[in-house]
């Protein structure tokens, strides 16, 4: 049975509002009068914060689109062909003509000065360099950005890889291929083929919120 994919819209404003939201409550009391009359207490005053989605709610909504990425590489002296990744000025020459993918990378171009050392990513030491069999070299996370299997992860996670495995939210493992990388923004695109539709994250326009 095919299940229609779902997209979840997330904006930076909503995410910040979810983290910063607080409820304010107060009570004003009036002390007993010295004239012998009974104490009079004012009614409690409660100010409710605007109802915004909590951070946990946002995480729960997008979690079906989040995956783990396992990377393997052939570790051998011949693996280095001397090519210079800076020759690819755009970094995404292999990216398909997909408007959604193009829009995603256009929006994130402004963040290219970050150091790219995202949390939760692990790199493994290169052992047995004389063995040309693929060996684990890195592991990170990513998320789907389209229902046909395109997903985004960090460039520094996949940059030395030759084989890629995507671990779904339910634990299922799928082979993926590298579509393109952008070292300047530390982003990379992988593609999973032939297993139906995927739940993905759709970024909303902050200016329209």
PDB file of C-alpha atoms in Angstrom:
ATOM      1  CA  UNK A   1       0.000   0.000   0.000  1.00  0.00           C
ATOM      2  CA  UNK A   2       1.459   3.322  -1.044  1.00  0.00           C
ATOM      3  CA  UNK A   3       1.371   6.102   1.493  1.00  0.00           C
ATOM      4  CA  UNK A   4       1.253   9.623   0.138  1.00  0.00           C
ATOM      5  CA  UNK A   5       4.328  11.628   1.143  1.00  0.00           C
ATOM      6  CA  UNK A   6       3.947  14.563   3.457  1.00  0.00           C
ATOM      7  CA  UNK A   7       5.889  17.790   3.630  1.00  0.00           C
ATOM      8  CA  UNK A   8       6.459  19.795   6.768  1.00  0.00           C
ATOM      9  CA  UNK A   9       6.952  23.552   6.532  1.00  0.00           C
ATOM     10  CA  UNK A  10       9.495  25.027   8.961  1.00  0.00           C
ATOM     11  CA  UNK A  11      10.683  28.627   9.214  1.00  0.00           C
ATOM     12  CA  UNK A  12      13.506  30.107  11.250  1.00  0.00           C
ATOM     13  CA  UNK A  13      11.086  32.550  12.903  1.00  0.00           C
ATOM     14  CA  UNK A  14       8.836  29.752  14.136  1.00  0.00           C
ATOM     15  CA  UNK A  15      11.802  27.762  15.363  1.00  0.00           C
ATOM     16  CA  UNK A  16      13.160  30.696  17.353  1.00  0.00           C
ATOM     17  CA  UNK A  17       9.706  31.466  18.719  1.00  0.00           C
ATOM     18  CA  UNK A  18       9.346  27.875  19.855  1.00  0.00           C
ATOM     19  CA  UNK A  19      12.647  27.983  21.724  1.00  0.00           C
ATOM     20  CA  UNK A  20      12.049  31.397  23.302  1.00  0.00           C
ATOM     21  CA  UNK A  21       8.348  31.073  24.195  1.00  0.00           C
ATOM     22  CA  UNK A  22       7.504  31.390  27.899  1.00  0.00           C
ATOM     23  CA  UNK A  23       4.347  31.666  29.969  1.00  0.00           C
ATOM     24  CA  UNK A  24       4.124  34.564  32.410  1.00  0.00           C
ATOM     25  CA  UNK A  25       1.925  34.342  35.460  1.00  0.00           C
ATOM     26  CA  UNK A  26       1.534  36.743  38.345  1.00  0.00           C
ATOM     27  CA  UNK A  27      -0.575  37.375  41.358  1.00  0.00           C
ATOM     28  CA  UNK A  28      -1.174  40.637  43.154  1.00  0.00           C
ATOM     29  CA  UNK A  29      -1.998  40.520  46.835  1.00  0.00           C
ATOM     30  CA  UNK A  30      -3.260  43.256  49.075  1.00  0.00           C
ATOM     31  CA  UNK A  31      -2.332  43.029  52.781  1.00  0.00           C
ATOM     32  CA  UNK A  32      -4.823  43.078  55.618  1.00  0.00           C
ATOM     33  CA  UNK A  33      -5.986  46.513  56.694  1.00  0.00           C
ATOM     34  CA  UNK A  34      -5.041  47.588  60.255  1.00  0.00           C
ATOM     35  CA  UNK A  35      -8.501  48.989  60.912  1.00  0.00           C
ATOM     36  CA  UNK A  36      -9.776  45.562  61.863  1.00  0.00           C
ATOM     37  CA  UNK A  37     -11.550  44.816  58.615  1.00  0.00           C
ATOM     38  CA  UNK A  38     -11.137  41.436  56.961  1.00  0.00           C
ATOM     39  CA  UNK A  39      -8.155  41.010  54.613  1.00  0.00           C
ATOM     40  CA  UNK A  40      -8.975  41.661  50.971  1.00  0.00           C
ATOM     41  CA  UNK A  41      -7.006  39.800  48.294  1.00  0.00           C
ATOM     42  CA  UNK A  42      -6.940  40.879  44.686  1.00  0.00           C
ATOM     43  CA  UNK A  43      -7.778  38.374  42.004  1.00  0.00           C
ATOM     44  CA  UNK A  44      -4.769  36.604  40.467  1.00  0.00           C
ATOM     45  CA  UNK A  45      -3.696  37.998  37.131  1.00  0.00           C
ATOM     46  CA  UNK A  46      -2.419  35.512  34.533  1.00  0.00           C
ATOM     47  CA  UNK A  47      -0.879  36.579  31.263  1.00  0.00           C
ATOM     48  CA  UNK A  48      -0.787  33.820  28.683  1.00  0.00           C
ATOM     49  CA  UNK A  49       1.998  33.732  26.137  1.00  0.00           C
ATOM     50  CA  UNK A  50       1.036  33.456  22.452  1.00  0.00           C
ATOM     51  CA  UNK A  51       0.377  29.893  21.422  1.00  0.00           C
ATOM     52  CA  UNK A  52       3.321  28.839  19.284  1.00  0.00           C
ATOM     53  CA  UNK A  53       4.573  25.347  18.500  1.00  0.00           C
ATOM     54  CA  UNK A  54       7.197  24.130  20.949  1.00  0.00           C
ATOM     55  CA  UNK A  55      10.630  23.027  19.773  1.00  0.00           C
ATOM     56  CA  UNK A  56       9.803  19.421  20.645  1.00  0.00           C
ATOM     57  CA  UNK A  57       6.678  19.675  18.495  1.00  0.00           C
ATOM     58  CA  UNK A  58       8.704  20.893  15.525  1.00  0.00           C
ATOM     59  CA  UNK A  59      11.237  18.089  15.960  1.00  0.00           C
ATOM     60  CA  UNK A  60       8.471  15.497  16.198  1.00  0.00           C
ATOM     61  CA  UNK A  61       6.809  16.773  13.032  1.00  0.00           C
ATOM     62  CA  UNK A  62       9.936  16.678  10.875  1.00  0.00           C
ATOM     63  CA  UNK A  63      11.465  13.507  12.337  1.00  0.00           C
ATOM     64  CA  UNK A  64      10.082  11.219   9.574  1.00  0.00           C
ATOM     65  CA  UNK A  65      12.145  13.221   7.069  1.00  0.00           C
ATOM     66  CA  UNK A  66      15.398  13.012   9.064  1.00  0.00           C
ATOM     67  CA  UNK A  67      17.883  10.241   8.268  1.00  0.00           C
ATOM     68  CA  UNK A  68      21.354   9.036   9.218  1.00  0.00           C
ATOM     69  CA  UNK A  69      24.066   8.895   6.575  1.00  0.00           C
ATOM     70  CA  UNK A  70      26.812   6.267   6.689  1.00  0.00           C
ATOM     71  CA  UNK A  71      29.844   6.833   4.480  1.00  0.00           C
ATOM     72  CA  UNK A  72      32.445   4.361   3.267  1.00  0.00           C
ATOM     73  CA  UNK A  73      35.559   5.001   1.195  1.00  0.00           C
ATOM     74  CA  UNK A  74      38.217   3.010  -0.591  1.00  0.00           C
ATOM     75  CA  UNK A  75      41.327   3.843   1.391  1.00  0.00           C
ATOM     76  CA  UNK A  76      44.360   3.396  -0.836  1.00  0.00           C
ATOM     77  CA  UNK A  77      47.201   5.573  -2.185  1.00  0.00           C
ATOM     78  CA  UNK A  78      45.621   5.439  -5.643  1.00  0.00           C
ATOM     79  CA  UNK A  79      42.437   7.002  -4.320  1.00  0.00           C
ATOM     80  CA  UNK A  80      43.944  10.495  -4.498  1.00  0.00           C
ATOM     81  CA  UNK A  81      43.870  11.587  -8.139  1.00  0.00           C
ATOM     82  CA  UNK A  82      45.282  15.025  -7.400  1.00  0.00           C
ATOM     83  CA  UNK A  83      42.095  16.806  -8.437  1.00  0.00           C
ATOM     84  CA  UNK A  84      41.326  20.165  -6.904  1.00  0.00           C
ATOM     85  CA  UNK A  85      37.726  20.475  -5.659  1.00  0.00           C
ATOM     86  CA  UNK A  86      38.039  24.260  -5.935  1.00  0.00           C
ATOM     87  CA  UNK A  87      37.975  23.865  -9.734  1.00  0.00           C
ATOM     88  CA  UNK A  88      34.221  23.434  -9.411  1.00  0.00           C
ATOM     89  CA  UNK A  89      33.318  27.046  -8.725  1.00  0.00           C
ATOM     90  CA  UNK A  90      29.613  26.394  -8.226  1.00  0.00           C
ATOM     91  CA  UNK A  91      30.137  23.177  -6.333  1.00  0.00           C
ATOM     92  CA  UNK A  92      26.887  21.795  -7.724  1.00  0.00           C
ATOM     93  CA  UNK A  93      27.597  21.098 -11.388  1.00  0.00           C
ATOM     94  CA  UNK A  94      25.999  17.654 -11.121  1.00  0.00           C
ATOM     95  CA  UNK A  95      22.802  18.930  -9.512  1.00  0.00           C
ATOM     96  CA  UNK A  96      19.717  18.132 -11.630  1.00  0.00           C
ATOM     97  CA  UNK A  97      17.540  20.909 -12.990  1.00  0.00           C
ATOM     98  CA  UNK A  98      15.164  20.654 -10.040  1.00  0.00           C
ATOM     99  CA  UNK A  99      13.658  24.041  -9.018  1.00  0.00           C
ATOM    100  CA  UNK A 100      13.227  22.971  -5.405  1.00  0.00           C
ATOM    101  CA  UNK A 101      16.863  21.915  -5.086  1.00  0.00           C
ATOM    102  CA  UNK A 102      18.078  25.093  -6.773  1.00  0.00           C
ATOM    103  CA  UNK A 103      15.959  27.233  -4.438  1.00  0.00           C
ATOM    104  CA  UNK A 104      17.263  25.377  -1.393  1.00  0.00           C
ATOM    105  CA  UNK A 105      20.909  26.022  -2.227  1.00  0.00           C
ATOM    106  CA  UNK A 106      20.254  29.604  -3.278  1.00  0.00           C
ATOM    107  CA  UNK A 107      18.731  30.318   0.160  1.00  0.00           C
ATOM    108  CA  UNK A 108      21.691  28.765   1.989  1.00  0.00           C
ATOM    109  CA  UNK A 109      24.438  30.478  -0.049  1.00  0.00           C
ATOM    110  CA  UNK A 110      24.619  33.246   2.529  1.00  0.00           C
ATOM    111  CA  UNK A 111      25.835  30.833   5.185  1.00  0.00           C
ATOM    112  CA  UNK A 112      29.009  29.801   3.352  1.00  0.00           C
ATOM    113  CA  UNK A 113      31.372  31.420   5.852  1.00  0.00           C
ATOM    114  CA  UNK A 114      30.507  28.972   8.619  1.00  0.00           C
ATOM    115  CA  UNK A 115      33.144  26.458   9.630  1.00  0.00           C
ATOM    116  CA  UNK A 116      30.891  23.534   8.720  1.00  0.00           C
ATOM    117  CA  UNK A 117      31.655  21.540  11.849  1.00  0.00           C
ATOM    118  CA  UNK A 118      28.088  20.502  12.563  1.00  0.00           C
ATOM    119  CA  UNK A 119      27.226  18.574  15.683  1.00  0.00           C
ATOM    120  CA  UNK A 120      26.452  14.895  15.625  1.00  0.00           C
ATOM    121  CA  UNK A 121      28.837  14.003  12.798  1.00  0.00           C
ATOM    122  CA  UNK A 122      31.597  11.480  13.306  1.00  0.00           C
ATOM    123  CA  UNK A 123      34.709  10.753  11.299  1.00  0.00           C
ATOM    124  CA  UNK A 124      36.652   7.519  11.449  1.00  0.00           C
ATOM    125  CA  UNK A 125      40.389   7.068  11.165  1.00  0.00           C
ATOM    126  CA  UNK A 126      41.777   5.748   7.899  1.00  0.00           C
ATOM    127  CA  UNK A 127      43.085   2.301   8.644  1.00  0.00           C
ATOM    128  CA  UNK A 128      44.631  -0.327   6.412  1.00  0.00           C
ATOM    129  CA  UNK A 129      45.400   2.018   3.526  1.00  0.00           C
ATOM    130  CA  UNK A 130      46.590  -0.902   1.428  1.00  0.00           C
ATOM    131  CA  UNK A 131      43.112  -2.404   1.431  1.00  0.00           C
ATOM    132  CA  UNK A 132      40.998  -1.086  -1.454  1.00  0.00           C
ATOM    133  CA  UNK A 133      37.719  -2.354   0.032  1.00  0.00           C
ATOM    134  CA  UNK A 134      35.279   0.369   1.148  1.00  0.00           C
ATOM    135  CA  UNK A 135      35.651   1.072   4.850  1.00  0.00           C
ATOM    136  CA  UNK A 136      33.642   3.331   7.190  1.00  0.00           C
ATOM    137  CA  UNK A 137      35.095   6.839   7.238  1.00  0.00           C
ATOM    138  CA  UNK A 138      32.254   9.072   8.464  1.00  0.00           C
ATOM    139  CA  UNK A 139      28.717   9.193   9.765  1.00  0.00           C
ATOM    140  CA  UNK A 140      26.311  12.116   9.951  1.00  0.00           C
ATOM    141  CA  UNK A 141      22.700  13.110   9.518  1.00  0.00           C
ATOM    142  CA  UNK A 142      20.536  14.658   6.821  1.00  0.00           C
ATOM    143  CA  UNK A 143      16.947  15.169   5.734  1.00  0.00           C
ATOM    144  CA  UNK A 144      14.834  14.743   2.616  1.00  0.00           C
ATOM    145  CA  UNK A 145      13.976  17.899   0.682  1.00  0.00           C
ATOM    146  CA  UNK A 146      11.816  16.279  -2.002  1.00  0.00           C
ATOM    147  CA  UNK A 147       9.457  13.318  -2.211  1.00  0.00           C
ATOM    148  CA  UNK A 148      11.489  11.636  -4.960  1.00  0.00           C
ATOM    149  CA  UNK A 149      14.498  10.862  -2.772  1.00  0.00           C
ATOM    150  CA  UNK A 150      16.772  13.910  -2.776  1.00  0.00           C
ATOM    151  CA  UNK A 151      18.288  14.619   0.622  1.00  0.00           C
ATOM    152  CA  UNK A 152      20.745  17.127   2.085  1.00  0.00           C
ATOM    153  CA  UNK A 153      23.673  16.398   4.389  1.00  0.00           C
ATOM    154  CA  UNK A 154      27.055  18.004   5.198  1.00  0.00           C
ATOM    155  CA  UNK A 155      29.806  18.108   2.605  1.00  0.00           C
ATOM    156  CA  UNK A 156      32.499  17.302   5.175  1.00  0.00           C
ATOM    157  CA  UNK A 157      30.639  14.072   5.989  1.00  0.00           C
ATOM    158  CA  UNK A 158      30.567  12.730   2.421  1.00  0.00           C
ATOM    159  CA  UNK A 159      33.598  14.431   0.856  1.00  0.00           C
ATOM    160  CA  UNK A 160      35.873  11.379   1.118  1.00  0.00           C
ATOM    161  CA  UNK A 161      33.185   8.787   0.489  1.00  0.00           C
ATOM    162  CA  UNK A 162      32.737   6.295  -2.320  1.00  0.00           C
ATOM    163  CA  UNK A 163      29.685   4.452  -0.963  1.00  0.00           C
ATOM    164  CA  UNK A 164      26.725   5.918   0.917  1.00  0.00           C
ATOM    165  CA  UNK A 165      23.969   4.348   3.002  1.00  0.00           C
ATOM    166  CA  UNK A 166      20.891   6.194   4.254  1.00  0.00           C
ATOM    167  CA  UNK A 167      19.297   4.897   7.448  1.00  0.00           C
ATOM    168  CA  UNK A 168      15.613   5.791   7.577  1.00  0.00           C
ATOM    169  CA  UNK A 169      13.646   6.847  10.643  1.00  0.00           C
ATOM    170  CA  UNK A 170      12.309   3.278  10.969  1.00  0.00           C
ATOM    171  CA  UNK A 171      15.795   1.734  10.747  1.00  0.00           C
ATOM    172  CA  UNK A 172      15.585   0.649   7.111  1.00  0.00           C
ATOM    173  CA  UNK A 173      18.863   1.083   5.188  1.00  0.00           C
ATOM    174  CA  UNK A 174      18.949   2.268   1.579  1.00  0.00           C
ATOM    175  CA  UNK A 175      21.818   2.794  -0.840  1.00  0.00           C
ATOM    176  CA  UNK A 176      22.320   6.353  -2.064  1.00  0.00           C
ATOM    177  CA  UNK A 177      24.453   8.097  -4.654  1.00  0.00           C
ATOM    178  CA  UNK A 178      26.215  11.434  -4.404  1.00  0.00           C
ATOM    179  CA  UNK A 179      24.648  14.051  -6.687  1.00  0.00           C
ATOM    180  CA  UNK A 180      26.718  17.101  -5.864  1.00  0.00           C
ATOM    181  CA  UNK A 181      28.618  19.012  -3.197  1.00  0.00           C
ATOM    182  CA  UNK A 182      29.173  22.631  -2.237  1.00  0.00           C
ATOM    183  CA  UNK A 183      32.240  23.007   0.025  1.00  0.00           C
ATOM    184  CA  UNK A 184      31.613  26.729   0.530  1.00  0.00           C
ATOM    185  CA  UNK A 185      28.298  26.135   2.322  1.00  0.00           C
ATOM    186  CA  UNK A 186      29.322  22.655   3.562  1.00  0.00           C
ATOM    187  CA  UNK A 187      26.257  21.116   1.921  1.00  0.00           C
ATOM    188  CA  UNK A 188      25.881  18.015  -0.216  1.00  0.00           C
ATOM    189  CA  UNK A 189      23.011  16.287  -2.009  1.00  0.00           C
ATOM    190  CA  UNK A 190      22.418  12.539  -2.051  1.00  0.00           C
ATOM    191  CA  UNK A 191      19.746  10.623  -3.984  1.00  0.00           C
ATOM    192  CA  UNK A 192      17.889   7.451  -3.037  1.00  0.00           C
ATOM    193  CA  UNK A 193      16.225   5.655  -5.957  1.00  0.00           C
ATOM    194  CA  UNK A 194      13.404   3.240  -6.590  1.00  0.00           C
ATOM    195  CA  UNK A 195      11.677   2.888  -3.209  1.00  0.00           C
ATOM    196  CA  UNK A 196       8.606   5.096  -3.580  1.00  0.00           C
ATOM    197  CA  UNK A 197       7.809   8.506  -2.153  1.00  0.00           C
ATOM    198  CA  UNK A 198       9.455  10.102   0.866  1.00  0.00           C
ATOM    199  CA  UNK A 199       8.309  12.464   3.585  1.00  0.00           C
ATOM    200  CA  UNK A 200      10.317  15.660   3.223  1.00  0.00           C
ATOM    201  CA  UNK A 201      10.935  19.067   4.798  1.00  0.00           C
ATOM    202  CA  UNK A 202       9.634  22.070   2.866  1.00  0.00           C
ATOM    203  CA  UNK A 203      11.116  25.410   3.935  1.00  0.00           C
ATOM    204  CA  UNK A 204       8.555  28.197   4.118  1.00  0.00           C
ATOM    205  CA  UNK A 205       9.215  31.819   3.196  1.00  0.00           C
ATOM    206  CA  UNK A 206       9.945  33.803   6.379  1.00  0.00           C
ATOM    207  CA  UNK A 207       8.814  37.036   4.741  1.00  0.00           C
ATOM    208  CA  UNK A 208       5.299  35.655   4.318  1.00  0.00           C
ATOM    209  CA  UNK A 209       4.893  34.505   7.906  1.00  0.00           C
TER     210      UNK A 209
END
